[in-house]
Amino acid sequence: MSDSRRFLLYTRWPAELANQYRAKGYWRGEPLTAMLARQCELAPDAEAILCGERRFSYRELDAASSRLAGRLARHGLGVGDTALVQLPNVAEFYLVFFALLKAGIAPVNALFSHNRLELVSYAEQIKPRLFIGSLAHGLFASGERHSDLLRVIGAELVLLDGDAGELGLAHWLSDLARSEALALPAHGPTPADEVAFFQLSGGSTGTPKLIPRTHDDYLYSVRRSNEICELGPHTRYLCALPAPHNFPLSSPGALGVFEAGGTVVLAPDPSPISCFPLIARHRVNLTSLVPPAVSLWLQAAEADSAARTQLESLALLQVGGAKLGEAVASKIGPLLGCRLQQVFGMAEGLVNYTRLSDPDEKIIYTQGRPMSPDDEVRILDEAGNPVAPGQPGALHTRGPYTFRGYYQSPAHNARVFDSEGFYCSGDLVVQDAEGYLTVVGRQKDQINRGGEKIAAEEVENQLLHHPAITHAALVSMPDSAMGEKSCAFIVSTDPALKPLALRKFLRERGVADFKLPDRFEALDALPMTAVGKIDKQGLRARIAHAIAANQPLTTA
Ligand code: OOB
């Protein structure tokens, strides 16, 4: 670890608020890794992670992460350094996460569905000294350590999971290798009000933005989530959504489970075929899903009563990431035999939960209420004035775990924060008399494809690289399975341009699969509003109408 501690620059909470959050016991000056130390004292042999046929006790999770931290420190990495990590849902994700925190290295945990463009953008922003990836990803399957991509990422140390050699991740985690675990300071190498890691923003701009999260704020959000969701050593949580996502990581997610001394069971994906047998085998009692996965679970349970019996142990299903329709919500109890909890959260901070003791009407029709008494929520009209109760408006929020600025993005921060530090999430919500929020729409230029967020501008910019495309607009279109899918309206000089070729073009440019437009429509010109902006509302209406009428669009 370097002697001169170079903490990462981020936008801090004003001292007055920070002092309040400390005085109220929200921020305790504890690192995120304290949860491991505590469990190692309380119940070191309890199962922390089940991954395929592998089991990791708390003692093993702690020891392996300390070994990796130690080796990284001996390699000269430490406080102020950053890492780019891309791993699927495997135990190594958590081993690496804790190792980096122990060493004081702040990671960006890319989603496994991310492709070259996201990795390059994250690397440009944080300049990582370390990259940890997986041979299971198409980008690194060849194991080639001198690929163009790795050169662009620019990390001096590259560890790959699945590689059996000296630079394989397994070697660095193993106790067979030469070095000893680092003797780590109990309170972590970084003070708890410094950046622990970066969360990923769903984004609405051309480049994916990074969200600095501190130990203090993140740990508070985890502890408070645990209180609301009543986690304990009995909790057996199935992580079926992408492990780095804020929902399965911290709401209360895997970190909540580790904090409570429970067990995390890893699933490769949220499909019934992957999840139901794991739930039955490991007596899972809690999991979290996005709405499209819920629909698949309902179908599977309805079609086959044996499938339903596999879910016997499941007590609570959390659903969030995108709007859950009331019709689907009301089937969860009867068909899956568990309670529902709606979760409306964001990687930027604010998380709303319906409470376990809430009446059905709240659980089915609302997205819950803020978890902290100190979450400040304002619902504002277009002029920035509070709306009348029960009226829709834009959600603005600040609080003890809501960030104060995207990493190194002053221009964007000036747009999405007001002068009092409230963050405008871009969601349109209605708040009822008890403070419960219902999401009714969105202001931000983003498509929510079943919980996966697509920034329209990012895909439009990529489409404009095509030599035949002169204008492009990406909008959402309704979809019964995903809630929303994406439709690209394009103006092109080549009437023979086909969707297949366009998707191939985007994929080759490094666009992630989930961001590839589901539908393309060619127009002679994009419609404009009176102020000269692309009329996306008009485009959304056109495509929704064509879908409802089951007709191709007249593209003249
Ligand atoms: C979660 O986090 P992100 O950062 O992927 O996405 C946040 C956005 C919200 O601003 C909202 O637009 C949408 O996703 N969203 C929902 C929702 N939950 C999230 N829209 C309607 N209903 C819901 N229940 O998605 C996230 C983070 C932590 C916990 C849960 C979800």
mmCIF file of C-alpha atoms and ligand atoms in Angstrom, residues 200 202 245-247 251 319-324 342-348 351 367 425 427 439 442 444 446 448 451 453, ligand 1:
data_model
loop_
_atom_site.group_PDB
_atom_site.id
_atom_site.type_symbol
_atom_site.label_atom_id
_atom_site.label_comp_id
_atom_site.label_asym_id
_atom_site.label_seq_id
_atom_site.Cartn_x
_atom_site.Cartn_y
_atom_site.Cartn_z
ATOM 1 C CA LEU A 200 -23.185 1.886 -12.422
ATOM 2 C CA GLY A 202 -28.550 3.179 -15.858
ATOM 3 C CA HIS A 245 -26.485 -4.589 -9.688
ATOM 4 C CA ASN A 246 -27.529 -2.433 -6.751
ATOM 5 C CA PHE A 247 -30.706 -4.448 -6.137
ATOM 6 C CA SER A 251 -31.266 -4.040 -1.262
ATOM 7 C CA VAL A 319 -39.600 -7.320 -7.308
ATOM 8 C CA GLY A 320 -38.060 -4.141 -8.698
ATOM 9 C CA GLY A 321 -35.944 -2.551 -11.376
ATOM 10 C CA ALA A 322 -38.970 -1.797 -13.534
ATOM 11 C CA LYS A 323 -42.672 -1.272 -12.991
ATOM 12 C CA LEU A 324 -44.536 -4.369 -11.856
ATOM 13 C CA GLN A 342 -41.987 -4.136 -4.255
ATOM 14 C CA VAL A 343 -38.638 -2.375 -4.432
ATOM 15 C CA PHE A 344 -38.173 0.894 -6.295
ATOM 16 C CA GLY A 345 -34.536 1.819 -6.111
ATOM 17 C CA MET A 346 -31.660 3.285 -8.025
ATOM 18 C CA ALA A 347 -27.918 2.787 -8.072
ATOM 19 C CA GLU A 348 -27.630 6.488 -7.213
ATOM 20 C CA VAL A 351 -34.511 2.783 -2.268
ATOM 21 C CA GLN A 367 -43.638 0.770 -5.269
ATOM 22 C CA SER A 425 -33.956 10.752 -10.751
ATOM 23 C CA ASP A 427 -38.840 9.315 -12.680
ATOM 24 C CA VAL A 439 -44.026 5.206 -10.600
ATOM 25 C CA ARG A 442 -40.196 8.816 -16.884
ATOM 26 C CA LYS A 444 -35.114 10.733 -18.633
ATOM 27 C CA GLN A 446 -33.855 5.996 -21.186
ATOM 28 C CA ASN A 448 -36.164 0.306 -19.281
ATOM 29 C CA GLY A 451 -35.045 -3.741 -15.697
ATOM 30 C CA LYS A 453 -31.506 0.327 -18.675
HETATM 31 C C1 OOB B 1 -32.583 -0.283 -9.872
HETATM 32 O O1 OOB B 1 -31.519 0.552 -10.085
HETATM 33 P P1 OOB B 1 -31.060 1.125 -11.506
HETATM 34 O O2 OOB B 1 -30.022 2.129 -11.195
HETATM 35 O O3 OOB B 1 -30.746 0.015 -12.439
HETATM 36 O O4 OOB B 1 -32.327 1.827 -12.131
HETATM 37 C C2 OOB B 1 -33.019 2.856 -11.455
HETATM 38 C C3 OOB B 1 -34.266 3.210 -12.218
HETATM 39 C C4 OOB B 1 -35.210 4.092 -11.453
HETATM 40 O O5 OOB B 1 -34.835 5.455 -11.536
HETATM 41 C C5 OOB B 1 -36.507 3.791 -12.162
HETATM 42 O O6 OOB B 1 -36.552 4.472 -13.383
HETATM 43 C C6 OOB B 1 -36.402 2.311 -12.449
HETATM 44 O O7 OOB B 1 -35.023 2.028 -12.508
HETATM 45 N N1 OOB B 1 -36.999 1.468 -11.404
HETATM 46 C C7 OOB B 1 -38.340 1.224 -11.270
HETATM 47 C C8 OOB B 1 -38.466 0.341 -10.174
HETATM 48 N N2 OOB B 1 -37.229 0.095 -9.678
HETATM 49 C C9 OOB B 1 -36.362 0.791 -10.445
HETATM 50 N N3 OOB B 1 -39.390 1.668 -11.962
HETATM 51 C C10 OOB B 1 -40.622 1.228 -11.567
HETATM 52 N N4 OOB B 1 -40.823 0.386 -10.525
HETATM 53 C C11 OOB B 1 -39.781 -0.074 -9.791
HETATM 54 N N5 OOB B 1 -39.986 -0.919 -8.763
HETATM 55 O O8 OOB B 1 -33.333 -0.623 -10.766
HETATM 56 C C12 OOB B 1 -32.774 -0.741 -8.475
HETATM 57 C C13 OOB B 1 -31.822 -0.454 -7.500
HETATM 58 C C14 OOB B 1 -32.011 -0.891 -6.202
HETATM 59 C C15 OOB B 1 -33.139 -1.627 -5.883
HETATM 60 C C16 OOB B 1 -34.078 -1.919 -6.850
HETATM 61 C C17 OOB B 1 -33.893 -1.474 -8.151
#
